[in-house]
Amino acid sequence: MKIALRALGAVALVALLLAPLRLDGYWLNLLYTTVLYVGLAYGWNVISGYAGYFSFGQIAFFGVGAYVTGMLVADLQWYWMLAALAGGVVACALALPLGYVMLRLRGPFFAMGMFGMAQMVRVVVTAIPATGSGAGLFLPPGSSLTGVYYWTLAVCVGAVALTAWIDRSAFGLRLQALREDEQVAGTLGVDVTRAKITAFGLSALIPGLLGGGYALVLTYIEPDAAFSSRLDLQSIVMAILGGVGTVWGPLVGGVVMTQISEALWAKFPQIYLMLFGGLLVALLLALPRGIVPAVAARLRAR
């Protein structure tokens, strides 16, 4: 079974690498959007799925990555890949002190605190004159959708590899211990603060890198796009539907929900949101633990 899954994964990766050679326009944009959502879901899964800190503010790091990339490209004429890499590093560096403060909260207090933190970061970033002070930031042309797609795919593959390592490593066991009972984990010798902040930094690095590519696709960055609550919420829903705290849950949830959303929008544009919401509720009621845990349970039962 494992050999078959690995072979299937290798074939899928080759297909994704070759896809831009055959696709363009709408279909390439749909593929890019799918990979973007999968990557965001993986970033959220690190802190919320494995460490158990349900976050409503990861979009803050996505926006920081987008704005840092935009400023480096527009003002300093950096090559866009280096600028996007710097955007991810800055987002990760920002997450470390923020995590030291925010991770003192738990449960719904952490979720609400992260939502407020995201709004605070949005206000601070967009108040800086170099970002356009809320009016937006224009980026010069110089990147193609194909190039940004490959960048996003590379980040997404890295996120899958990181999640697979976390799932099998001692660090991952420490995070799962925190998720189950933080006080007991501390008494058993787990460095609680270090584990939480490390997970928080990794969960910020992924959206920060993705935000840099997103800025290049838009070529114009403004607060509503960079700090989009829709992007944040949809990536959370995708991770939950696929299965939180699993290696393949964000991938399955991201792919399934993106394709369903696009199909409903194309067929029923007037009532798309109603149908999508109803289908989402039905899926969550039928599969409360997510698609991947449900399939795994069926296979074990057999």
PDB file of C-alpha atoms in Angstrom:
ATOM      1  CA  MET A   1       0.000   0.000   0.000  1.00  0.00           C
ATOM      2  CA  LYS A   2       2.766   2.453   0.928  1.00  0.00           C
ATOM      3  CA  ILE A   3       4.661   1.691  -2.292  1.00  0.00           C
ATOM      4  CA  ALA A   4       1.501   2.264  -4.329  1.00  0.00           C
ATOM      5  CA  LEU A   5       0.835   5.572  -2.565  1.00  0.00           C
ATOM      6  CA  ARG A   6       4.388   6.740  -3.141  1.00  0.00           C
ATOM      7  CA  ALA A   7       4.183   5.799  -6.811  1.00  0.00           C
ATOM      8  CA  LEU A   8       0.871   7.654  -7.114  1.00  0.00           C
ATOM      9  CA  GLY A   9       2.395  10.695  -5.421  1.00  0.00           C
ATOM     10  CA  ALA A  10       5.377  10.651  -7.792  1.00  0.00           C
ATOM     11  CA  VAL A  11       3.088  10.460 -10.820  1.00  0.00           C
ATOM     12  CA  ALA A  12       0.938  13.320  -9.482  1.00  0.00           C
ATOM     13  CA  LEU A  13       4.032  15.484  -8.887  1.00  0.00           C
ATOM     14  CA  VAL A  14       5.313  14.860 -12.409  1.00  0.00           C
ATOM     15  CA  ALA A  15       1.876  15.743 -13.791  1.00  0.00           C
ATOM     16  CA  LEU A  16       1.849  18.987 -11.794  1.00  0.00           C
ATOM     17  CA  LEU A  17       5.321  19.871 -13.062  1.00  0.00           C
ATOM     18  CA  LEU A  18       4.328  19.266 -16.675  1.00  0.00           C
ATOM     19  CA  ALA A  19       0.860  20.836 -16.445  1.00  0.00           C
ATOM     20  CA  PRO A  20       1.898  24.416 -17.400  1.00  0.00           C
ATOM     21  CA  LEU A  21       3.262  23.055 -20.694  1.00  0.00           C
ATOM     22  CA  ARG A  22      -0.274  22.056 -21.712  1.00  0.00           C
ATOM     23  CA  LEU A  23      -2.462  24.492 -19.789  1.00  0.00           C
ATOM     24  CA  ASP A  24      -2.883  28.244 -20.018  1.00  0.00           C
ATOM     25  CA  GLY A  25      -5.382  30.948 -19.165  1.00  0.00           C
ATOM     26  CA  TYR A  26      -8.299  29.799 -17.015  1.00  0.00           C
ATOM     27  CA  TRP A  27      -7.083  26.251 -16.393  1.00  0.00           C
ATOM     28  CA  LEU A  28      -3.601  27.298 -15.316  1.00  0.00           C
ATOM     29  CA  ASN A  29      -5.109  29.913 -13.020  1.00  0.00           C
ATOM     30  CA  LEU A  30      -7.421  27.268 -11.497  1.00  0.00           C
ATOM     31  CA  LEU A  31      -4.463  24.956 -10.931  1.00  0.00           C
ATOM     32  CA  TYR A  32      -2.499  27.776  -9.294  1.00  0.00           C
ATOM     33  CA  THR A  33      -5.462  28.623  -7.041  1.00  0.00           C
ATOM     34  CA  THR A  34      -5.795  24.986  -5.996  1.00  0.00           C
ATOM     35  CA  VAL A  35      -2.111  24.696  -5.097  1.00  0.00           C
ATOM     36  CA  LEU A  36      -2.278  28.027  -3.224  1.00  0.00           C
ATOM     37  CA  TYR A  37      -5.192  26.874  -1.058  1.00  0.00           C
ATOM     38  CA  VAL A  38      -3.509  23.544  -0.349  1.00  0.00           C
ATOM     39  CA  GLY A  39      -0.361  25.345   0.801  1.00  0.00           C
ATOM     40  CA  LEU A  40      -2.330  27.684   3.073  1.00  0.00           C
ATOM     41  CA  ALA A  41      -4.179  24.711   4.563  1.00  0.00           C
ATOM     42  CA  TYR A  42      -0.853  23.013   5.342  1.00  0.00           C
ATOM     43  CA  GLY A  43       0.453  26.142   7.052  1.00  0.00           C
ATOM     44  CA  TRP A  44      -2.634  26.312   9.261  1.00  0.00           C
ATOM     45  CA  ASN A  45      -2.440  22.581   9.991  1.00  0.00           C
ATOM     46  CA  VAL A  46       0.962  22.890  11.702  1.00  0.00           C
ATOM     47  CA  ILE A  47      -0.182  25.131  14.540  1.00  0.00           C
ATOM     48  CA  SER A  48      -3.853  24.172  14.657  1.00  0.00           C
ATOM     49  CA  GLY A  49      -3.862  20.527  13.612  1.00  0.00           C
ATOM     50  CA  TYR A  50      -0.765  19.266  15.404  1.00  0.00           C
ATOM     51  CA  ALA A  51      -0.319  21.740  18.259  1.00  0.00           C
ATOM     52  CA  GLY A  52      -4.063  22.205  18.837  1.00  0.00           C
ATOM     53  CA  TYR A  53      -4.068  26.031  18.759  1.00  0.00           C
ATOM     54  CA  PHE A  54      -7.036  26.914  16.556  1.00  0.00           C
ATOM     55  CA  SER A  55      -5.988  30.068  14.691  1.00  0.00           C
ATOM     56  CA  PHE A  56      -8.037  32.677  12.853  1.00  0.00           C
ATOM     57  CA  GLY A  57      -5.066  34.892  12.081  1.00  0.00           C
ATOM     58  CA  GLN A  58      -2.589  33.079   9.809  1.00  0.00           C
ATOM     59  CA  ILE A  59      -3.615  35.407   6.985  1.00  0.00           C
ATOM     60  CA  ALA A  60      -1.596  38.120   8.760  1.00  0.00           C
ATOM     61  CA  PHE A  61       1.627  36.382   7.722  1.00  0.00           C
ATOM     62  CA  PHE A  62       0.332  35.900   4.181  1.00  0.00           C
ATOM     63  CA  GLY A  63      -0.255  39.657   3.962  1.00  0.00           C
ATOM     64  CA  VAL A  64       3.153  40.456   5.449  1.00  0.00           C
ATOM     65  CA  GLY A  65       4.821  38.215   2.879  1.00  0.00           C
ATOM     66  CA  ALA A  66       2.885  39.908   0.074  1.00  0.00           C
ATOM     67  CA  TYR A  67       3.741  43.434   1.180  1.00  0.00           C
ATOM     68  CA  VAL A  68       7.415  42.718   1.884  1.00  0.00           C
ATOM     69  CA  THR A  69       7.736  41.146  -1.565  1.00  0.00           C
ATOM     70  CA  GLY A  70       5.959  44.087  -3.166  1.00  0.00           C
ATOM     71  CA  MET A  71       8.183  46.666  -1.494  1.00  0.00           C
ATOM     72  CA  LEU A  72      11.397  44.827  -2.391  1.00  0.00           C
ATOM     73  CA  VAL A  73      10.350  44.397  -6.022  1.00  0.00           C
ATOM     74  CA  ALA A  74       8.817  47.851  -6.546  1.00  0.00           C
ATOM     75  CA  ASP A  75      11.254  49.992  -4.553  1.00  0.00           C
ATOM     76  CA  LEU A  76      14.543  48.070  -4.596  1.00  0.00           C
ATOM     77  CA  GLN A  77      14.098  46.115  -7.878  1.00  0.00           C
ATOM     78  CA  TRP A  78      14.840  42.758  -6.280  1.00  0.00           C
ATOM     79  CA  TYR A  79      14.380  39.614  -8.336  1.00  0.00           C
ATOM     80  CA  TRP A  80      10.905  38.424  -7.441  1.00  0.00           C
ATOM     81  CA  MET A  81      11.888  34.966  -6.151  1.00  0.00           C
ATOM     82  CA  LEU A  82      14.433  36.451  -3.753  1.00  0.00           C
ATOM     83  CA  ALA A  83      11.849  39.019  -2.670  1.00  0.00           C
ATOM     84  CA  ALA A  84       9.238  36.310  -2.055  1.00  0.00           C
ATOM     85  CA  LEU A  85      11.777  34.306  -0.049  1.00  0.00           C
ATOM     86  CA  ALA A  86      12.539  37.403   2.026  1.00  0.00           C
ATOM     87  CA  GLY A  87       8.801  37.906   2.562  1.00  0.00           C
ATOM     88  CA  GLY A  88       8.512  34.425   4.051  1.00  0.00           C
ATOM     89  CA  VAL A  89      11.535  34.934   6.284  1.00  0.00           C
ATOM     90  CA  VAL A  90      10.184  38.267   7.567  1.00  0.00           C
ATOM     91  CA  ALA A  91       6.780  36.686   8.273  1.00  0.00           C
ATOM     92  CA  CYS A  92       8.464  33.876  10.212  1.00  0.00           C
ATOM     93  CA  ALA A  93      10.639  36.332  12.147  1.00  0.00           C
ATOM     94  CA  LEU A  94       7.571  38.414  13.024  1.00  0.00           C
ATOM     95  CA  ALA A  95       5.730  35.306  14.232  1.00  0.00           C
ATOM     96  CA  LEU A  96       8.331  34.443  16.881  1.00  0.00           C
ATOM     97  CA  PRO A  97       7.757  37.415  19.239  1.00  0.00           C
ATOM     98  CA  LEU A  98       4.038  37.455  18.433  1.00  0.00           C
ATOM     99  CA  GLY A  99       3.840  33.763  19.241  1.00  0.00           C
ATOM    100  CA  TYR A 100       5.547  34.303  22.580  1.00  0.00           C
ATOM    101  CA  VAL A 101       2.676  36.620  23.510  1.00  0.00           C
ATOM    102  CA  MET A 102      -0.294  35.025  21.738  1.00  0.00           C
ATOM    103  CA  LEU A 103       0.431  31.419  22.716  1.00  0.00           C
ATOM    104  CA  ARG A 104      -0.187  32.260  26.347  1.00  0.00           C
ATOM    105  CA  LEU A 105      -3.870  32.092  25.380  1.00  0.00           C
ATOM    106  CA  ARG A 106      -5.773  28.862  24.830  1.00  0.00           C
ATOM    107  CA  GLY A 107      -8.945  27.684  23.124  1.00  0.00           C
ATOM    108  CA  PRO A 108     -11.420  30.326  21.954  1.00  0.00           C
ATOM    109  CA  PHE A 109      -9.336  33.070  23.561  1.00  0.00           C
ATOM    110  CA  PHE A 110      -6.410  32.214  21.289  1.00  0.00           C
ATOM    111  CA  ALA A 111      -8.685  32.091  18.228  1.00  0.00           C
ATOM    112  CA  MET A 112     -10.173  35.512  19.007  1.00  0.00           C
ATOM    113  CA  GLY A 113      -6.773  36.906  19.914  1.00  0.00           C
ATOM    114  CA  MET A 114      -5.310  35.772  16.599  1.00  0.00           C
ATOM    115  CA  PHE A 115      -8.186  37.379  14.721  1.00  0.00           C
ATOM    116  CA  GLY A 116      -7.525  40.663  16.520  1.00  0.00           C
ATOM    117  CA  MET A 117      -3.784  40.319  15.957  1.00  0.00           C
ATOM    118  CA  ALA A 118      -4.347  39.883  12.210  1.00  0.00           C
ATOM    119  CA  GLN A 119      -6.375  43.089  12.094  1.00  0.00           C
ATOM    120  CA  MET A 120      -3.688  44.905  14.079  1.00  0.00           C
ATOM    121  CA  VAL A 121      -0.952  43.733  11.702  1.00  0.00           C
ATOM    122  CA  ARG A 122      -3.084  44.831   8.758  1.00  0.00           C
ATOM    123  CA  VAL A 123      -3.474  48.347  10.180  1.00  0.00           C
ATOM    124  CA  VAL A 124       0.224  48.675  11.014  1.00  0.00           C
ATOM    125  CA  VAL A 125       1.451  47.383   7.659  1.00  0.00           C
ATOM    126  CA  THR A 126      -0.901  49.507   5.591  1.00  0.00           C
ATOM    127  CA  ALA A 127      -0.015  52.623   7.611  1.00  0.00           C
ATOM    128  CA  ILE A 128       3.620  52.470   6.471  1.00  0.00           C
ATOM    129  CA  PRO A 129       4.234  55.000   3.662  1.00  0.00           C
ATOM    130  CA  ALA A 130       6.329  52.491   1.685  1.00  0.00           C
ATOM    131  CA  THR A 131       3.292  50.200   1.370  1.00  0.00           C
ATOM    132  CA  GLY A 132       1.141  52.940  -0.139  1.00  0.00           C
ATOM    133  CA  SER A 133      -0.555  53.803   3.173  1.00  0.00           C
ATOM    134  CA  GLY A 134      -3.652  51.779   2.367  1.00  0.00           C
ATOM    135  CA  ALA A 135      -3.972  53.035  -1.216  1.00  0.00           C
ATOM    136  CA  GLY A 136      -2.157  50.004  -2.566  1.00  0.00           C
ATOM    137  CA  LEU A 137       1.197  49.179  -4.108  1.00  0.00           C
ATOM    138  CA  PHE A 138       1.777  48.651  -7.839  1.00  0.00           C
ATOM    139  CA  LEU A 139       4.323  46.050  -8.881  1.00  0.00           C
ATOM    140  CA  PRO A 140       6.252  46.267 -12.150  1.00  0.00           C
ATOM    141  CA  PRO A 141       5.715  43.411 -14.628  1.00  0.00           C
ATOM    142  CA  GLY A 142       8.451  40.806 -14.608  1.00  0.00           C
ATOM    143  CA  SER A 143       6.945  37.499 -13.548  1.00  0.00           C
ATOM    144  CA  SER A 144       4.593  35.105 -15.295  1.00  0.00           C
ATOM    145  CA  LEU A 145       1.783  33.020 -13.885  1.00  0.00           C
ATOM    146  CA  THR A 146       3.769  29.922 -14.847  1.00  0.00           C
ATOM    147  CA  GLY A 147       6.771  31.052 -12.798  1.00  0.00           C
ATOM    148  CA  VAL A 148       4.629  31.924  -9.781  1.00  0.00           C
ATOM    149  CA  TYR A 149       2.806  28.598 -10.138  1.00  0.00           C
ATOM    150  CA  TYR A 150       6.113  26.710  -9.902  1.00  0.00           C
ATOM    151  CA  TRP A 151       7.093  28.812  -6.882  1.00  0.00           C
ATOM    152  CA  THR A 152       3.778  28.049  -5.171  1.00  0.00           C
ATOM    153  CA  LEU A 153       4.072  24.360  -6.053  1.00  0.00           C
ATOM    154  CA  ALA A 154       7.585  24.235  -4.571  1.00  0.00           C
ATOM    155  CA  VAL A 155       6.351  25.833  -1.332  1.00  0.00           C
ATOM    156  CA  CYS A 156       3.417  23.409  -1.218  1.00  0.00           C
ATOM    157  CA  VAL A 157       5.678  20.365  -1.751  1.00  0.00           C
ATOM    158  CA  GLY A 158       7.957  21.684   0.987  1.00  0.00           C
ATOM    159  CA  ALA A 159       4.924  22.057   3.279  1.00  0.00           C
ATOM    160  CA  VAL A 160       3.905  18.441   2.615  1.00  0.00           C
ATOM    161  CA  ALA A 161       7.448  17.264   3.363  1.00  0.00           C
ATOM    162  CA  LEU A 162       7.552  19.359   6.553  1.00  0.00           C
ATOM    163  CA  THR A 163       4.210  17.938   7.693  1.00  0.00           C
ATOM    164  CA  ALA A 164       5.356  14.372   6.959  1.00  0.00           C
ATOM    165  CA  TRP A 165       8.489  15.003   9.045  1.00  0.00           C
ATOM    166  CA  ILE A 166       6.453  16.496  11.901  1.00  0.00           C
ATOM    167  CA  ASP A 167       4.088  13.520  11.816  1.00  0.00           C
ATOM    168  CA  ARG A 168       6.968  11.059  12.303  1.00  0.00           C
ATOM    169  CA  SER A 169       9.398  13.029  14.456  1.00  0.00           C
ATOM    170  CA  ALA A 170       9.876  13.552  18.186  1.00  0.00           C
ATOM    171  CA  PHE A 171       8.981  17.204  17.615  1.00  0.00           C
ATOM    172  CA  GLY A 172       5.629  16.110  16.210  1.00  0.00           C
ATOM    173  CA  LEU A 173       5.012  13.906  19.235  1.00  0.00           C
ATOM    174  CA  ARG A 174       5.699  16.887  21.487  1.00  0.00           C
ATOM    175  CA  LEU A 175       3.186  18.978  19.551  1.00  0.00           C
ATOM    176  CA  GLN A 176       0.563  16.243  19.804  1.00  0.00           C
ATOM    177  CA  ALA A 177       1.225  16.007  23.535  1.00  0.00           C
ATOM    178  CA  LEU A 178       0.554  19.746  23.781  1.00  0.00           C
ATOM    179  CA  ARG A 179      -2.656  19.274  21.846  1.00  0.00           C
ATOM    180  CA  GLU A 180      -3.902  16.586  24.210  1.00  0.00           C
ATOM    181  CA  ASP A 181      -2.879  18.187  27.521  1.00  0.00           C
ATOM    182  CA  GLU A 182      -0.333  20.976  27.758  1.00  0.00           C
ATOM    183  CA  GLN A 183       0.145  20.751  31.532  1.00  0.00           C
ATOM    184  CA  VAL A 184       0.779  17.018  31.477  1.00  0.00           C
ATOM    185  CA  ALA A 185       3.208  17.454  28.550  1.00  0.00           C
ATOM    186  CA  GLY A 186       5.143  19.998  30.613  1.00  0.00           C
ATOM    187  CA  THR A 187       5.397  17.651  33.579  1.00  0.00           C
ATOM    188  CA  LEU A 188       6.744  14.934  31.269  1.00  0.00           C
ATOM    189  CA  GLY A 189       9.676  17.093  30.215  1.00  0.00           C
ATOM    190  CA  VAL A 190       8.381  18.790  27.063  1.00  0.00           C
ATOM    191  CA  ASP A 191       9.735  22.322  26.610  1.00  0.00           C
ATOM    192  CA  VAL A 192       6.239  23.719  26.058  1.00  0.00           C
ATOM    193  CA  THR A 193       7.181  27.289  25.161  1.00  0.00           C
ATOM    194  CA  ARG A 194       9.883  26.314  22.689  1.00  0.00           C
ATOM    195  CA  ALA A 195       7.707  23.711  20.946  1.00  0.00           C
ATOM    196  CA  LYS A 196       4.765  26.101  20.595  1.00  0.00           C
ATOM    197  CA  ILE A 197       6.816  29.015  19.265  1.00  0.00           C
ATOM    198  CA  THR A 198       8.678  26.779  16.811  1.00  0.00           C
ATOM    199  CA  ALA A 199       5.386  25.437  15.448  1.00  0.00           C
ATOM    200  CA  PHE A 200       3.994  28.964  15.247  1.00  0.00           C
ATOM    201  CA  GLY A 201       7.031  30.173  13.299  1.00  0.00           C
ATOM    202  CA  LEU A 202       6.799  27.278  10.824  1.00  0.00           C
ATOM    203  CA  SER A 203       3.078  27.886  10.360  1.00  0.00           C
ATOM    204  CA  ALA A 204       3.855  31.539   9.532  1.00  0.00           C
ATOM    205  CA  LEU A 205       6.710  30.765   7.118  1.00  0.00           C
ATOM    206  CA  ILE A 206       4.479  28.862   4.681  1.00  0.00           C
ATOM    207  CA  PRO A 207       1.801  31.568   4.150  1.00  0.00           C
ATOM    208  CA  GLY A 208       4.547  34.202   4.101  1.00  0.00           C
ATOM    209  CA  LEU A 209       6.216  32.472   1.149  1.00  0.00           C
ATOM    210  CA  LEU A 210       2.874  31.971  -0.591  1.00  0.00           C
ATOM    211  CA  GLY A 211       1.909  35.618  -0.086  1.00  0.00           C
ATOM    212  CA  GLY A 212       4.985  36.731  -2.018  1.00  0.00           C
ATOM    213  CA  GLY A 213       3.920  34.749  -5.072  1.00  0.00           C
ATOM    214  CA  TYR A 214       0.337  35.949  -4.736  1.00  0.00           C
ATOM    215  CA  ALA A 215       1.509  39.570  -4.852  1.00  0.00           C
ATOM    216  CA  LEU A 216       3.267  38.904  -8.159  1.00  0.00           C
ATOM    217  CA  VAL A 217       0.121  37.362  -9.638  1.00  0.00           C
ATOM    218  CA  LEU A 218      -2.002  40.382  -8.691  1.00  0.00           C
ATOM    219  CA  THR A 219       0.707  42.952  -9.640  1.00  0.00           C
ATOM    220  CA  TYR A 220      -1.202  45.298  -7.329  1.00  0.00           C
ATOM    221  CA  ILE A 221      -1.358  44.810  -3.564  1.00  0.00           C
ATOM    222  CA  GLU A 222      -4.053  46.354  -1.411  1.00  0.00           C
ATOM    223  CA  PRO A 223      -5.184  45.489   2.133  1.00  0.00           C
ATOM    224  CA  ASP A 224      -8.364  43.587   1.231  1.00  0.00           C
ATOM    225  CA  ALA A 225      -6.459  41.257  -1.094  1.00  0.00           C
ATOM    226  CA  ALA A 226      -3.338  40.768   1.028  1.00  0.00           C
ATOM    227  CA  PHE A 227      -5.251  40.207   4.288  1.00  0.00           C
ATOM    228  CA  SER A 228      -8.286  38.492   2.778  1.00  0.00           C
ATOM    229  CA  SER A 229     -10.514  36.858   5.403  1.00  0.00           C
ATOM    230  CA  ARG A 230     -11.984  34.707   2.626  1.00  0.00           C
ATOM    231  CA  LEU A 231      -8.603  33.126   1.887  1.00  0.00           C
ATOM    232  CA  ASP A 232      -8.068  32.492   5.585  1.00  0.00           C
ATOM    233  CA  LEU A 233     -11.487  30.965   6.204  1.00  0.00           C
ATOM    234  CA  GLN A 234     -11.483  28.769   3.097  1.00  0.00           C
ATOM    235  CA  SER A 235      -8.052  27.332   3.882  1.00  0.00           C
ATOM    236  CA  ILE A 236      -9.227  26.508   7.424  1.00  0.00           C
ATOM    237  CA  VAL A 237     -12.355  24.795   6.102  1.00  0.00           C
ATOM    238  CA  MET A 238     -10.286  22.783   3.614  1.00  0.00           C
ATOM    239  CA  ALA A 239      -7.916  21.554   6.314  1.00  0.00           C
ATOM    240  CA  ILE A 240     -10.820  20.583   8.576  1.00  0.00           C
ATOM    241  CA  LEU A 241     -12.670  18.790   5.795  1.00  0.00           C
ATOM    242  CA  GLY A 242      -9.578  16.856   4.759  1.00  0.00           C
ATOM    243  CA  GLY A 243      -8.619  16.006   8.336  1.00  0.00           C
ATOM    244  CA  VAL A 244      -6.668  18.145  10.818  1.00  0.00           C
ATOM    245  CA  GLY A 245      -3.463  16.801  12.296  1.00  0.00           C
ATOM    246  CA  THR A 246      -2.853  14.479   9.330  1.00  0.00           C
ATOM    247  CA  VAL A 247      -0.283  14.501   6.533  1.00  0.00           C
ATOM    248  CA  TRP A 248      -2.690  14.263   3.612  1.00  0.00           C
ATOM    249  CA  GLY A 249      -5.781  15.979   5.025  1.00  0.00           C
ATOM    250  CA  PRO A 250      -4.975  19.520   3.794  1.00  0.00           C
ATOM    251  CA  LEU A 251      -4.096  18.169   0.339  1.00  0.00           C
ATOM    252  CA  VAL A 252      -7.318  16.192  -0.049  1.00  0.00           C
ATOM    253  CA  GLY A 253      -9.493  18.926   1.469  1.00  0.00           C
ATOM    254  CA  GLY A 254      -7.857  21.657  -0.608  1.00  0.00           C
ATOM    255  CA  VAL A 255      -8.194  19.830  -3.908  1.00  0.00           C
ATOM    256  CA  VAL A 256     -11.751  18.604  -3.299  1.00  0.00           C
ATOM    257  CA  MET A 257     -13.154  21.894  -2.033  1.00  0.00           C
ATOM    258  CA  THR A 258     -11.472  24.043  -4.687  1.00  0.00           C
ATOM    259  CA  GLN A 259     -12.851  21.922  -7.501  1.00  0.00           C
ATOM    260  CA  ILE A 260     -16.335  21.731  -5.966  1.00  0.00           C
ATOM    261  CA  SER A 261     -16.367  25.483  -5.384  1.00  0.00           C
ATOM    262  CA  GLU A 262     -15.294  26.218  -8.948  1.00  0.00           C
ATOM    263  CA  ALA A 263     -17.833  23.779 -10.445  1.00  0.00           C
ATOM    264  CA  LEU A 264     -20.718  25.237  -8.426  1.00  0.00           C
ATOM    265  CA  TRP A 265     -19.716  28.791  -9.314  1.00  0.00           C
ATOM    266  CA  ALA A 266     -19.579  27.913 -13.033  1.00  0.00           C
ATOM    267  CA  LYS A 267     -22.944  26.100 -13.066  1.00  0.00           C
ATOM    268  CA  PHE A 268     -24.959  28.098 -10.519  1.00  0.00           C
ATOM    269  CA  PRO A 269     -23.435  31.590 -10.175  1.00  0.00           C
ATOM    270  CA  GLN A 270     -26.581  33.076  -8.610  1.00  0.00           C
ATOM    271  CA  ILE A 271     -26.970  30.542  -5.794  1.00  0.00           C
ATOM    272  CA  TYR A 272     -23.373  29.326  -5.637  1.00  0.00           C
ATOM    273  CA  LEU A 273     -22.750  30.402  -2.035  1.00  0.00           C
ATOM    274  CA  MET A 274     -25.932  28.790  -0.758  1.00  0.00           C
ATOM    275  CA  LEU A 275     -25.153  25.468  -2.459  1.00  0.00           C
ATOM    276  CA  PHE A 276     -21.530  25.529  -1.384  1.00  0.00           C
ATOM    277  CA  GLY A 277     -22.459  26.237   2.237  1.00  0.00           C
ATOM    278  CA  GLY A 278     -25.108  23.505   2.287  1.00  0.00           C
ATOM    279  CA  LEU A 279     -22.751  20.958   0.767  1.00  0.00           C
ATOM    280  CA  LEU A 280     -20.045  21.896   3.240  1.00  0.00           C
ATOM    281  CA  VAL A 281     -22.391  21.386   6.195  1.00  0.00           C
ATOM    282  CA  ALA A 282     -23.495  18.020   4.811  1.00  0.00           C
ATOM    283  CA  LEU A 283     -19.910  16.844   4.341  1.00  0.00           C
ATOM    284  CA  LEU A 284     -18.889  17.897   7.838  1.00  0.00           C
ATOM    285  CA  LEU A 285     -21.928  16.141   9.338  1.00  0.00           C
ATOM    286  CA  ALA A 286     -21.181  12.966   7.377  1.00  0.00           C
ATOM    287  CA  LEU A 287     -17.423  13.083   8.017  1.00  0.00           C
ATOM    288  CA  PRO A 288     -16.897  14.911  11.326  1.00  0.00           C
ATOM    289  CA  ARG A 289     -13.238  13.883  11.559  1.00  0.00           C
ATOM    290  CA  GLY A 290     -12.489  14.652   7.923  1.00  0.00           C
ATOM    291  CA  ILE A 291     -12.087  12.708   4.701  1.00  0.00           C
ATOM    292  CA  VAL A 292      -8.628  11.222   5.323  1.00  0.00           C
ATOM    293  CA  PRO A 293      -9.358   9.857   8.851  1.00  0.00           C
ATOM    294  CA  ALA A 294     -12.648   8.397   7.594  1.00  0.00           C
ATOM    295  CA  VAL A 295     -10.962   6.608   4.674  1.00  0.00           C
ATOM    296  CA  ALA A 296      -8.135   5.403   6.941  1.00  0.00           C
ATOM    297  CA  ALA A 297     -10.663   3.965   9.403  1.00  0.00           C
ATOM    298  CA  ARG A 298     -12.453   2.131   6.598  1.00  0.00           C
ATOM    299  CA  LEU A 299      -9.165   0.632   5.351  1.00  0.00           C
ATOM    300  CA  ARG A 300      -8.191  -0.480   8.863  1.00  0.00           C
ATOM    301  CA  ALA A 301     -11.611  -2.058   9.324  1.00  0.00           C
ATOM    302  CA  ARG A 302     -11.087  -4.126   6.207  1.00  0.00           C
TER     303      ARG A 302
END
